[in-house]
């Protein structure tokens, strides 16, 4: 048993019954290894993330990392937000709901394991799918050091910045966001790097 996972289940209050039930269902699949990632129990196959147990204010969930590749025969997978490309959740609000869906949950876990074994990959958005806001383009054209630093970042870090900058509806807000992260980019750091 993983000590961090044991601690997680030991200190959980709000979704305690539901979490324990989900854990009992997931661990029936003997090909999965129980690990602790992102402060939650995560079940992996040969080091690859398959399914994670997590909770929120309104619901708890099983998150399938390659859920978008799953068939969802019961129509119970949910895209957490419009911007999540790969993962899908099954959401629960009661232990009774989990018990009722247990046969489907087991089938979904089995399918997720098979997808991971197959080596299938989710087609993620490319860097070119993220437009460069005109405000950022103007600054990059003037500040060659910033342009060089931005272009040296990994594509994932570049996408995160472009996504964040583009989320702002007003030009003034985009400019403020760009200014806020100017030095971080020069320091070759991603938007969430420590």
Short mmCIF file of N, CA and C in Angstrom, two decimals:
data_model
loop_
_atom_site.label_atom_id
_atom_site.label_comp_id
_atom_site.label_asym_id
_atom_site.label_seq_id
_atom_site.Cartn_x
_atom_site.Cartn_y
_atom_site.Cartn_z
N UNK A 1 0.83 -1.19 0.00
CA UNK A 1 0.00 0.00 0.00
C UNK A 1 0.87 1.25 0.00
N UNK A 2 0.41 2.26 -0.69
CA UNK A 2 1.11 3.53 -0.77
C UNK A 2 0.74 4.39 0.44
N UNK A 3 1.74 4.82 1.21
CA UNK A 3 1.49 5.57 2.45
C UNK A 3 0.76 6.88 2.18
N UNK A 4 1.10 7.57 1.08
CA UNK A 4 0.44 8.84 0.76
C UNK A 4 -1.03 8.61 0.40
N UNK A 5 -1.31 7.52 -0.29
CA UNK A 5 -2.69 7.19 -0.64
C UNK A 5 -3.46 6.84 0.62
N UNK A 6 -2.84 6.07 1.50
CA UNK A 6 -3.48 5.72 2.77
C UNK A 6 -3.81 6.98 3.57
N UNK A 7 -2.88 7.92 3.59
CA UNK A 7 -3.10 9.18 4.28
C UNK A 7 -4.26 9.95 3.64
N UNK A 8 -4.32 9.96 2.30
CA UNK A 8 -5.40 10.63 1.58
C UNK A 8 -6.76 10.07 2.01
N UNK A 9 -6.89 8.74 1.99
CA UNK A 9 -8.17 8.14 2.34
C UNK A 9 -8.46 8.29 3.84
N UNK A 10 -7.41 8.35 4.66
CA UNK A 10 -7.60 8.50 6.10
C UNK A 10 -8.06 9.89 6.52
N UNK A 11 -7.72 10.91 5.75
CA UNK A 11 -8.07 12.28 6.14
C UNK A 11 -9.24 12.86 5.36
N UNK A 12 -9.78 12.09 4.43
CA UNK A 12 -10.90 12.57 3.62
C UNK A 12 -12.18 12.57 4.44
N UNK A 13 -12.88 13.68 4.42
CA UNK A 13 -14.14 13.78 5.16
C UNK A 13 -15.34 13.81 4.23
N UNK A 14 -15.40 14.82 3.36
CA UNK A 14 -16.60 15.06 2.55
C UNK A 14 -17.02 13.86 1.71
N UNK A 15 -16.10 13.24 1.02
CA UNK A 15 -16.42 12.14 0.11
C UNK A 15 -15.87 10.81 0.60
N UNK A 16 -15.68 10.66 1.88
CA UNK A 16 -15.02 9.48 2.43
C UNK A 16 -15.66 8.16 1.97
N UNK A 17 -16.95 8.03 2.14
CA UNK A 17 -17.65 6.79 1.77
C UNK A 17 -17.52 6.54 0.27
N UNK A 18 -17.71 7.59 -0.52
CA UNK A 18 -17.64 7.47 -1.98
C UNK A 18 -16.23 7.13 -2.44
N UNK A 19 -15.22 7.80 -1.86
CA UNK A 19 -13.84 7.52 -2.22
C UNK A 19 -13.46 6.07 -1.92
N UNK A 20 -13.84 5.59 -0.75
CA UNK A 20 -13.51 4.21 -0.38
C UNK A 20 -14.18 3.21 -1.32
N UNK A 21 -15.40 3.50 -1.70
CA UNK A 21 -16.11 2.63 -2.64
C UNK A 21 -15.44 2.65 -4.01
N UNK A 22 -15.07 3.84 -4.49
CA UNK A 22 -14.37 3.93 -5.77
C UNK A 22 -13.04 3.20 -5.73
N UNK A 23 -12.33 3.35 -4.63
CA UNK A 23 -11.04 2.65 -4.49
C UNK A 23 -11.24 1.14 -4.55
N UNK A 24 -12.25 0.65 -3.87
CA UNK A 24 -12.51 -0.80 -3.87
C UNK A 24 -12.81 -1.30 -5.29
N UNK A 25 -13.51 -0.50 -6.07
CA UNK A 25 -13.83 -0.89 -7.45
C UNK A 25 -12.59 -0.84 -8.33
N UNK A 26 -11.85 0.26 -8.25
CA UNK A 26 -10.67 0.42 -9.12
C UNK A 26 -9.62 -0.65 -8.82
N UNK A 27 -9.38 -0.92 -7.56
CA UNK A 27 -8.31 -1.87 -7.19
C UNK A 27 -8.66 -3.32 -7.52
N UNK A 28 -9.88 -3.58 -7.95
CA UNK A 28 -10.22 -4.93 -8.41
C UNK A 28 -9.50 -5.24 -9.72
N UNK A 29 -9.13 -4.21 -10.45
CA UNK A 29 -8.38 -4.41 -11.68
C UNK A 29 -6.90 -4.56 -11.30
N UNK A 30 -6.43 -5.78 -11.30
CA UNK A 30 -5.09 -6.11 -10.79
C UNK A 30 -3.95 -5.64 -11.69
N UNK A 31 -4.25 -5.15 -12.87
CA UNK A 31 -3.18 -4.66 -13.74
C UNK A 31 -2.77 -3.23 -13.38
N UNK A 32 -3.56 -2.57 -12.52
CA UNK A 32 -3.27 -1.19 -12.16
C UNK A 32 -2.48 -1.10 -10.85
N UNK A 33 -1.57 -0.14 -10.82
CA UNK A 33 -0.77 0.12 -9.62
C UNK A 33 -1.30 1.40 -8.97
N UNK A 34 -1.50 1.36 -7.67
CA UNK A 34 -1.98 2.53 -6.95
C UNK A 34 -0.81 3.45 -6.60
N UNK A 35 -0.91 4.69 -7.06
CA UNK A 35 0.12 5.69 -6.78
C UNK A 35 -0.54 6.97 -6.26
N UNK A 36 0.28 7.95 -5.93
CA UNK A 36 -0.22 9.22 -5.43
C UNK A 36 0.35 10.32 -6.30
N UNK A 37 -0.52 10.99 -7.07
CA UNK A 37 -0.09 12.05 -7.97
C UNK A 37 -1.09 13.20 -7.89
N UNK A 38 -0.59 14.41 -8.00
CA UNK A 38 -1.44 15.60 -7.96
C UNK A 38 -2.31 15.62 -6.70
N UNK A 39 -1.75 15.07 -5.61
CA UNK A 39 -2.41 15.02 -4.31
C UNK A 39 -3.68 14.15 -4.31
N UNK A 40 -3.71 13.16 -5.21
CA UNK A 40 -4.85 12.25 -5.30
C UNK A 40 -4.38 10.83 -5.64
N UNK A 41 -5.20 9.83 -5.32
CA UNK A 41 -4.88 8.47 -5.74
C UNK A 41 -4.97 8.37 -7.26
N UNK A 42 -3.92 7.86 -7.85
CA UNK A 42 -3.85 7.72 -9.30
C UNK A 42 -3.47 6.27 -9.60
N UNK A 43 -4.13 5.67 -10.55
CA UNK A 43 -3.91 4.27 -10.88
C UNK A 43 -3.26 4.19 -12.24
N UNK A 44 -2.11 3.52 -12.27
CA UNK A 44 -1.26 3.53 -13.45
C UNK A 44 -1.04 2.13 -14.00
N UNK A 45 -0.66 2.08 -15.26
CA UNK A 45 -0.28 0.85 -15.93
C UNK A 45 1.11 1.07 -16.50
N UNK A 46 2.09 0.39 -15.96
CA UNK A 46 3.49 0.52 -16.39
C UNK A 46 3.92 1.99 -16.42
N UNK A 47 3.56 2.71 -15.39
CA UNK A 47 3.96 4.10 -15.24
C UNK A 47 3.09 5.11 -15.98
N UNK A 48 2.11 4.64 -16.72
CA UNK A 48 1.21 5.53 -17.48
C UNK A 48 -0.08 5.73 -16.69
N UNK A 49 -0.52 6.96 -16.58
CA UNK A 49 -1.73 7.29 -15.83
C UNK A 49 -2.96 6.77 -16.56
N UNK A 50 -3.82 6.07 -15.82
CA UNK A 50 -5.04 5.52 -16.40
C UNK A 50 -6.28 6.19 -15.80
N UNK A 51 -6.38 6.17 -14.48
CA UNK A 51 -7.58 6.72 -13.83
C UNK A 51 -7.19 7.32 -12.47
N UNK A 52 -7.88 8.37 -12.10
CA UNK A 52 -7.57 9.09 -10.86
C UNK A 52 -8.88 9.32 -10.11
N UNK A 53 -8.81 9.22 -8.78
CA UNK A 53 -9.96 9.52 -7.93
C UNK A 53 -9.77 10.93 -7.39
N UNK A 54 -10.79 11.78 -7.57
CA UNK A 54 -10.69 13.12 -7.01
C UNK A 54 -12.07 13.66 -6.65
N UNK A 55 -12.07 14.71 -5.83
CA UNK A 55 -13.33 15.27 -5.37
C UNK A 55 -13.35 16.78 -5.46
N UNK A 56 -14.53 17.30 -5.60
CA UNK A 56 -14.76 18.72 -5.68
C UNK A 56 -15.88 19.08 -4.71
N UNK A 57 -16.25 20.32 -4.66
CA UNK A 57 -17.30 20.75 -3.75
C UNK A 57 -18.63 20.05 -4.04
N UNK A 58 -19.00 19.99 -5.30
CA UNK A 58 -20.31 19.47 -5.69
C UNK A 58 -20.34 17.98 -6.04
N UNK A 59 -19.18 17.39 -6.32
CA UNK A 59 -19.16 16.00 -6.74
C UNK A 59 -17.77 15.40 -6.53
N UNK A 60 -17.73 14.07 -6.55
CA UNK A 60 -16.44 13.37 -6.63
C UNK A 60 -16.44 12.67 -7.98
N UNK A 61 -15.26 12.19 -8.40
CA UNK A 61 -15.20 11.66 -9.76
C UNK A 61 -14.06 10.67 -9.95
N UNK A 62 -14.22 9.86 -10.97
CA UNK A 62 -13.13 9.09 -11.55
C UNK A 62 -12.75 9.85 -12.81
N UNK A 63 -11.47 10.15 -12.95
CA UNK A 63 -10.99 10.86 -14.12
C UNK A 63 -10.16 9.89 -14.96
N UNK A 64 -10.60 9.67 -16.18
CA UNK A 64 -9.88 8.79 -17.11
C UNK A 64 -8.98 9.66 -17.97
N UNK A 65 -7.69 9.45 -17.89
CA UNK A 65 -6.72 10.32 -18.54
C UNK A 65 -6.86 10.33 -20.06
N UNK A 66 -7.26 9.22 -20.65
CA UNK A 66 -7.49 9.17 -22.11
C UNK A 66 -8.97 8.95 -22.39
N UNK A 67 -9.79 9.57 -21.60
CA UNK A 67 -11.24 9.38 -21.70
C UNK A 67 -11.83 9.72 -23.04
N UNK A 68 -11.22 10.65 -23.75
CA UNK A 68 -11.73 11.03 -25.06
C UNK A 68 -11.64 9.87 -26.07
N UNK A 69 -10.78 8.88 -25.79
CA UNK A 69 -10.64 7.72 -26.67
C UNK A 69 -11.63 6.61 -26.31
N UNK A 70 -12.34 6.76 -25.20
CA UNK A 70 -13.24 5.71 -24.73
C UNK A 70 -14.58 5.79 -25.47
N UNK A 71 -15.28 4.64 -25.54
CA UNK A 71 -16.53 4.58 -26.30
C UNK A 71 -17.71 5.19 -25.55
N UNK A 72 -17.69 5.23 -24.25
CA UNK A 72 -18.75 5.82 -23.42
C UNK A 72 -20.12 5.25 -23.77
N UNK A 73 -20.22 3.94 -23.75
CA UNK A 73 -21.46 3.25 -24.11
C UNK A 73 -22.64 3.65 -23.22
N UNK A 74 -22.39 3.99 -21.97
CA UNK A 74 -23.46 4.37 -21.05
C UNK A 74 -23.74 5.87 -21.07
N UNK A 75 -22.94 6.62 -21.79
CA UNK A 75 -23.14 8.06 -21.88
C UNK A 75 -22.93 8.79 -20.56
N UNK A 76 -21.91 8.36 -19.80
CA UNK A 76 -21.69 8.94 -18.46
C UNK A 76 -20.38 9.73 -18.34
N UNK A 77 -19.60 9.80 -19.39
CA UNK A 77 -18.35 10.56 -19.33
C UNK A 77 -18.62 12.04 -19.54
N UNK A 78 -17.93 12.85 -18.75
CA UNK A 78 -18.11 14.30 -18.79
C UNK A 78 -16.77 14.96 -19.07
N UNK A 79 -16.78 15.97 -19.93
CA UNK A 79 -15.60 16.79 -20.16
C UNK A 79 -15.58 17.85 -19.07
N UNK A 80 -14.53 17.86 -18.25
CA UNK A 80 -14.49 18.72 -17.07
C UNK A 80 -14.68 20.19 -17.41
N UNK A 81 -13.96 20.68 -18.39
CA UNK A 81 -14.14 22.04 -18.91
C UNK A 81 -13.96 21.98 -20.42
N UNK A 82 -14.36 23.04 -21.08
CA UNK A 82 -14.27 23.08 -22.55
C UNK A 82 -12.84 22.97 -23.05
N UNK A 83 -11.87 23.28 -22.20
CA UNK A 83 -10.48 23.30 -22.64
C UNK A 83 -9.73 22.00 -22.36
N UNK A 84 -10.35 21.06 -21.66
CA UNK A 84 -9.70 19.77 -21.40
C UNK A 84 -9.74 18.95 -22.68
N UNK A 85 -8.58 18.56 -23.16
CA UNK A 85 -8.50 17.87 -24.45
C UNK A 85 -8.63 16.35 -24.34
N UNK A 86 -8.09 15.74 -23.31
CA UNK A 86 -7.97 14.29 -23.26
C UNK A 86 -8.83 13.64 -22.18
N UNK A 87 -8.77 14.13 -20.98
CA UNK A 87 -9.41 13.47 -19.85
C UNK A 87 -10.93 13.62 -19.87
N UNK A 88 -11.59 12.63 -19.30
CA UNK A 88 -13.03 12.66 -19.09
C UNK A 88 -13.33 12.09 -17.71
N UNK A 89 -14.42 12.55 -17.11
CA UNK A 89 -14.80 12.12 -15.76
C UNK A 89 -16.11 11.35 -15.77
N UNK A 90 -16.25 10.50 -14.75
CA UNK A 90 -17.56 10.02 -14.35
C UNK A 90 -17.79 10.68 -13.00
N UNK A 91 -18.86 11.44 -12.87
CA UNK A 91 -19.12 12.20 -11.65
C UNK A 91 -20.17 11.49 -10.79
N UNK A 92 -19.97 11.65 -9.48
CA UNK A 92 -20.87 11.04 -8.52
C UNK A 92 -21.19 12.02 -7.40
N UNK A 93 -22.39 11.89 -6.85
CA UNK A 93 -22.77 12.71 -5.70
C UNK A 93 -23.15 11.86 -4.49
N UNK A 94 -23.30 10.54 -4.70
CA UNK A 94 -23.64 9.65 -3.58
C UNK A 94 -22.97 8.29 -3.77
N UNK A 95 -22.81 7.58 -2.66
CA UNK A 95 -22.28 6.22 -2.71
C UNK A 95 -23.26 5.29 -3.42
N UNK A 96 -24.54 5.57 -3.27
CA UNK A 96 -25.57 4.75 -3.93
C UNK A 96 -25.46 4.84 -5.45
N UNK A 97 -25.15 6.02 -5.93
CA UNK A 97 -24.97 6.21 -7.36
C UNK A 97 -23.78 5.39 -7.86
N UNK A 98 -22.71 5.38 -7.08
CA UNK A 98 -21.52 4.59 -7.44
C UNK A 98 -21.88 3.11 -7.48
N UNK A 99 -22.58 2.64 -6.45
CA UNK A 99 -22.97 1.22 -6.38
C UNK A 99 -23.83 0.84 -7.58
N UNK A 100 -24.74 1.73 -7.96
CA UNK A 100 -25.62 1.47 -9.09
C UNK A 100 -24.85 1.40 -10.40
N UNK A 101 -23.82 2.22 -10.54
CA UNK A 101 -23.04 2.27 -11.77
C UNK A 101 -21.83 1.33 -11.77
N UNK A 102 -21.65 0.58 -10.70
CA UNK A 102 -20.44 -0.26 -10.57
C UNK A 102 -20.15 -1.13 -11.79
N UNK A 103 -21.13 -1.82 -12.37
CA UNK A 103 -20.80 -2.63 -13.56
C UNK A 103 -20.23 -1.80 -14.70
N UNK A 104 -20.79 -0.61 -14.92
CA UNK A 104 -20.28 0.27 -15.96
C UNK A 104 -18.88 0.78 -15.61
N UNK A 105 -18.69 1.13 -14.35
CA UNK A 105 -17.38 1.64 -13.90
C UNK A 105 -16.30 0.60 -14.18
N UNK A 106 -16.58 -0.66 -13.84
CA UNK A 106 -15.61 -1.74 -14.08
C UNK A 106 -15.32 -1.87 -15.57
N UNK A 107 -16.35 -1.79 -16.39
CA UNK A 107 -16.16 -1.89 -17.84
C UNK A 107 -15.32 -0.72 -18.36
N UNK A 108 -15.58 0.47 -17.84
CA UNK A 108 -14.83 1.65 -18.27
C UNK A 108 -13.37 1.55 -17.85
N UNK A 109 -13.12 1.05 -16.66
CA UNK A 109 -11.74 0.88 -16.20
C UNK A 109 -11.03 -0.14 -17.09
N UNK A 110 -11.71 -1.23 -17.39
CA UNK A 110 -11.13 -2.25 -18.26
C UNK A 110 -10.82 -1.67 -19.64
N UNK A 111 -11.73 -0.88 -20.18
CA UNK A 111 -11.50 -0.26 -21.48
C UNK A 111 -10.32 0.72 -21.42
N UNK A 112 -10.23 1.50 -20.34
CA UNK A 112 -9.13 2.45 -20.19
C UNK A 112 -7.79 1.73 -20.14
N UNK A 113 -7.75 0.58 -19.46
CA UNK A 113 -6.53 -0.22 -19.40
C UNK A 113 -6.18 -0.74 -20.79
N UNK A 114 -7.16 -1.20 -21.53
CA UNK A 114 -6.92 -1.71 -22.88
C UNK A 114 -6.41 -0.61 -23.81
N UNK A 115 -6.96 0.58 -23.66
CA UNK A 115 -6.50 1.72 -24.47
C UNK A 115 -5.03 2.00 -24.15
N UNK A 116 -4.68 1.97 -22.88
CA UNK A 116 -3.28 2.23 -22.50
C UNK A 116 -2.37 1.13 -23.01
N UNK A 117 -2.80 -0.11 -22.93
CA UNK A 117 -2.00 -1.23 -23.44
C UNK A 117 -1.79 -1.13 -24.94
N UNK A 118 -2.78 -0.60 -25.64
CA UNK A 118 -2.70 -0.50 -27.10
C UNK A 118 -1.70 0.56 -27.57
N UNK A 119 -1.37 1.49 -26.67
CA UNK A 119 -0.45 2.56 -27.04
C UNK A 119 -1.11 3.73 -27.75
N UNK A 120 -2.43 3.70 -27.86
CA UNK A 120 -3.13 4.80 -28.53
C UNK A 120 -2.85 6.12 -27.81
N UNK A 121 -2.75 7.17 -28.60
CA UNK A 121 -2.50 8.50 -28.06
C UNK A 121 -3.63 9.45 -28.46
N UNK A 122 -3.89 10.39 -27.60
CA UNK A 122 -4.88 11.42 -27.91
C UNK A 122 -4.20 12.47 -28.79
N UNK A 123 -4.87 12.86 -29.86
CA UNK A 123 -4.36 13.91 -30.74
C UNK A 123 -4.59 15.24 -30.05
N UNK A 124 -3.53 15.83 -29.56
CA UNK A 124 -3.61 17.09 -28.83
C UNK A 124 -3.48 18.26 -29.81
N UNK A 125 -3.99 19.40 -29.37
CA UNK A 125 -3.84 20.61 -30.18
C UNK A 125 -2.37 20.92 -30.37
N UNK A 126 -2.05 21.42 -31.54
CA UNK A 126 -0.67 21.80 -31.84
C UNK A 126 -0.47 23.27 -31.48
N UNK A 127 0.77 23.67 -31.37
CA UNK A 127 1.08 25.06 -31.05
C UNK A 127 0.44 26.02 -32.05
N UNK A 128 0.39 25.61 -33.32
CA UNK A 128 -0.19 26.46 -34.35
C UNK A 128 -1.70 26.65 -34.19
N UNK A 129 -2.33 25.81 -33.35
CA UNK A 129 -3.76 25.95 -33.09
C UNK A 129 -4.06 27.08 -32.10
N UNK A 130 -3.01 27.63 -31.49
CA UNK A 130 -3.16 28.70 -30.51
C UNK A 130 -2.69 30.01 -31.15
N UNK A 131 -3.62 30.91 -31.45
CA UNK A 131 -3.20 32.16 -32.08
C UNK A 131 -2.39 33.04 -31.13
N UNK A 132 -1.48 33.80 -31.71
CA UNK A 132 -0.70 34.75 -30.92
C UNK A 132 -1.48 36.06 -30.90
N UNK A 133 -1.91 36.52 -29.73
CA UNK A 133 -2.67 37.77 -29.69
C UNK A 133 -1.85 38.92 -30.27
N UNK A 134 -2.55 39.85 -30.91
CA UNK A 134 -1.86 40.97 -31.57
C UNK A 134 -1.02 41.76 -30.57
N UNK A 135 -1.48 41.87 -29.33
CA UNK A 135 -0.72 42.61 -28.31
C UNK A 135 0.62 41.92 -28.02
N UNK A 136 0.59 40.58 -28.00
CA UNK A 136 1.82 39.82 -27.74
C UNK A 136 2.73 39.87 -28.97
N UNK A 137 2.14 39.79 -30.15
CA UNK A 137 2.92 39.89 -31.39
C UNK A 137 3.69 41.21 -31.43
N UNK A 138 3.03 42.28 -31.06
CA UNK A 138 3.67 43.61 -31.09
C UNK A 138 4.85 43.67 -30.11
N UNK A 139 4.66 43.12 -28.92
CA UNK A 139 5.74 43.13 -27.93
C UNK A 139 6.89 42.24 -28.38
N UNK A 140 6.58 41.09 -28.95
CA UNK A 140 7.63 40.18 -29.43
C UNK A 140 8.44 40.82 -30.56
N UNK A 141 7.76 41.59 -31.40
CA UNK A 141 8.46 42.27 -32.51
C UNK A 141 9.43 43.34 -31.99
N UNK A 142 9.08 43.98 -30.89
CA UNK A 142 9.93 45.03 -30.31
C UNK A 142 11.02 44.47 -29.40
N UNK A 143 10.70 43.41 -28.68
CA UNK A 143 11.60 42.89 -27.65
C UNK A 143 12.20 41.56 -28.12
N UNK A 144 13.34 41.63 -28.77
CA UNK A 144 13.96 40.43 -29.36
C UNK A 144 14.36 39.41 -28.29
N UNK A 145 14.76 39.89 -27.11
CA UNK A 145 15.13 38.97 -26.02
C UNK A 145 13.91 38.17 -25.57
N UNK A 146 12.78 38.85 -25.48
CA UNK A 146 11.55 38.16 -25.09
C UNK A 146 11.14 37.16 -26.18
N UNK A 147 11.25 37.56 -27.43
CA UNK A 147 10.90 36.66 -28.54
C UNK A 147 11.78 35.42 -28.51
N UNK A 148 13.07 35.61 -28.30
CA UNK A 148 14.00 34.48 -28.25
C UNK A 148 13.68 33.57 -27.07
N UNK A 149 13.41 34.17 -25.92
CA UNK A 149 13.09 33.38 -24.72
C UNK A 149 11.78 32.61 -24.92
N UNK A 150 10.77 33.27 -25.48
CA UNK A 150 9.49 32.60 -25.70
C UNK A 150 9.65 31.44 -26.67
N UNK A 151 10.37 31.66 -27.75
CA UNK A 151 10.57 30.61 -28.75
C UNK A 151 11.42 29.46 -28.24
N UNK A 152 12.19 29.68 -27.18
CA UNK A 152 13.00 28.60 -26.62
C UNK A 152 12.23 27.75 -25.61
N UNK A 153 11.04 28.21 -25.21
CA UNK A 153 10.22 27.42 -24.29
C UNK A 153 9.69 26.19 -25.00
N UNK A 154 9.35 25.18 -24.23
CA UNK A 154 8.73 23.99 -24.82
C UNK A 154 7.38 24.39 -25.42
N UNK A 155 6.90 23.61 -26.37
CA UNK A 155 5.63 23.96 -27.00
C UNK A 155 4.49 23.95 -25.98
N UNK A 156 4.57 23.06 -24.99
CA UNK A 156 3.55 23.03 -23.95
C UNK A 156 3.50 24.32 -23.14
N UNK A 157 4.67 24.86 -22.82
CA UNK A 157 4.73 26.12 -22.09
C UNK A 157 4.25 27.28 -22.96
N UNK A 158 4.62 27.26 -24.23
CA UNK A 158 4.15 28.30 -25.15
C UNK A 158 2.62 28.25 -25.26
N UNK A 159 2.07 27.03 -25.41
CA UNK A 159 0.62 26.89 -25.53
C UNK A 159 -0.08 27.43 -24.28
N UNK A 160 0.48 27.15 -23.11
CA UNK A 160 -0.14 27.61 -21.87
C UNK A 160 -0.20 29.14 -21.82
N UNK A 161 0.89 29.79 -22.20
CA UNK A 161 0.89 31.25 -22.23
C UNK A 161 -0.12 31.78 -23.25
N UNK A 162 -0.08 31.25 -24.45
CA UNK A 162 -0.98 31.74 -25.49
C UNK A 162 -2.44 31.51 -25.11
N UNK A 163 -2.72 30.37 -24.53
CA UNK A 163 -4.08 30.08 -24.08
C UNK A 163 -4.51 31.12 -23.04
N UNK A 164 -3.65 31.36 -22.06
CA UNK A 164 -3.97 32.30 -20.98
C UNK A 164 -4.15 33.72 -21.52
N UNK A 165 -3.24 34.14 -22.37
CA UNK A 165 -3.35 35.48 -22.93
C UNK A 165 -4.64 35.63 -23.75
N UNK A 166 -4.97 34.62 -24.53
CA UNK A 166 -6.15 34.67 -25.40
C UNK A 166 -7.47 34.59 -24.64
N UNK A 167 -7.44 34.09 -23.40
CA UNK A 167 -8.67 34.00 -22.62
C UNK A 167 -9.22 35.37 -22.25
N UNK A 168 -8.37 36.36 -22.19
CA UNK A 168 -8.80 37.71 -21.84
C UNK A 168 -9.62 38.30 -22.99
N UNK A 169 -10.77 38.84 -22.67
CA UNK A 169 -11.65 39.37 -23.70
C UNK A 169 -11.25 40.78 -24.15
N UNK A 170 -10.63 41.55 -23.26
CA UNK A 170 -10.26 42.91 -23.58
C UNK A 170 -8.76 43.02 -23.84
N UNK A 171 -8.41 43.90 -24.76
CA UNK A 171 -7.02 44.14 -25.10
C UNK A 171 -6.22 44.59 -23.87
N UNK A 172 -6.81 45.45 -23.07
CA UNK A 172 -6.15 45.95 -21.86
C UNK A 172 -5.78 44.81 -20.91
N UNK A 173 -6.68 43.85 -20.78
CA UNK A 173 -6.43 42.70 -19.91
C UNK A 173 -5.33 41.81 -20.49
N UNK A 174 -5.35 41.62 -21.81
CA UNK A 174 -4.29 40.83 -22.46
C UNK A 174 -2.94 41.49 -22.24
N UNK A 175 -2.88 42.80 -22.40
CA UNK A 175 -1.63 43.54 -22.19
C UNK A 175 -1.15 43.39 -20.76
N UNK A 176 -2.05 43.46 -19.80
CA UNK A 176 -1.68 43.31 -18.38
C UNK A 176 -1.14 41.91 -18.10
N UNK A 177 -1.77 40.92 -18.69
CA UNK A 177 -1.30 39.55 -18.50
C UNK A 177 0.09 39.36 -19.11
N UNK A 178 0.29 39.89 -20.28
CA UNK A 178 1.59 39.78 -20.95
C UNK A 178 2.66 40.46 -20.11
N UNK A 179 2.35 41.64 -19.61
CA UNK A 179 3.30 42.38 -18.78
C UNK A 179 3.64 41.60 -17.51
N UNK A 180 2.61 41.01 -16.90
CA UNK A 180 2.80 40.26 -15.66
C UNK A 180 3.77 39.08 -15.86
N UNK A 181 3.72 38.44 -17.01
CA UNK A 181 4.54 37.25 -17.25
C UNK A 181 5.79 37.53 -18.08
N UNK A 182 6.04 38.76 -18.40
CA UNK A 182 7.19 39.15 -19.21
C UNK A 182 8.50 38.60 -18.62
N UNK A 183 8.77 38.88 -17.36
CA UNK A 183 10.02 38.44 -16.74
C UNK A 183 10.08 36.91 -16.62
N UNK A 184 8.95 36.31 -16.34
CA UNK A 184 8.90 34.84 -16.21
C UNK A 184 9.31 34.18 -17.53
N UNK A 185 8.85 34.74 -18.64
CA UNK A 185 9.23 34.21 -19.95
C UNK A 185 10.72 34.42 -20.18
N UNK A 186 11.22 35.62 -19.84
CA UNK A 186 12.66 35.88 -19.97
C UNK A 186 13.49 34.91 -19.14
N UNK A 187 12.92 34.46 -18.02
CA UNK A 187 13.60 33.50 -17.14
C UNK A 187 13.42 32.06 -17.60
N UNK A 188 12.81 31.88 -18.78
CA UNK A 188 12.58 30.54 -19.37
C UNK A 188 11.70 29.67 -18.49
N UNK A 189 10.71 30.28 -17.86
CA UNK A 189 9.80 29.54 -16.98
C UNK A 189 8.41 29.47 -17.62
N UNK A 190 7.75 28.36 -17.37
CA UNK A 190 6.36 28.22 -17.81
C UNK A 190 5.45 29.00 -16.90
N UNK A 191 4.20 29.13 -17.30
CA UNK A 191 3.25 29.93 -16.56
C UNK A 191 3.03 29.43 -15.14
N UNK A 192 3.15 28.11 -14.93
CA UNK A 192 2.92 27.52 -13.60
C UNK A 192 4.20 27.03 -12.91
N UNK A 193 5.34 27.26 -13.53
CA UNK A 193 6.60 26.80 -12.93
C UNK A 193 6.88 27.56 -11.63
N UNK A 194 7.52 26.89 -10.70
CA UNK A 194 7.91 27.52 -9.43
C UNK A 194 9.12 28.41 -9.64
#
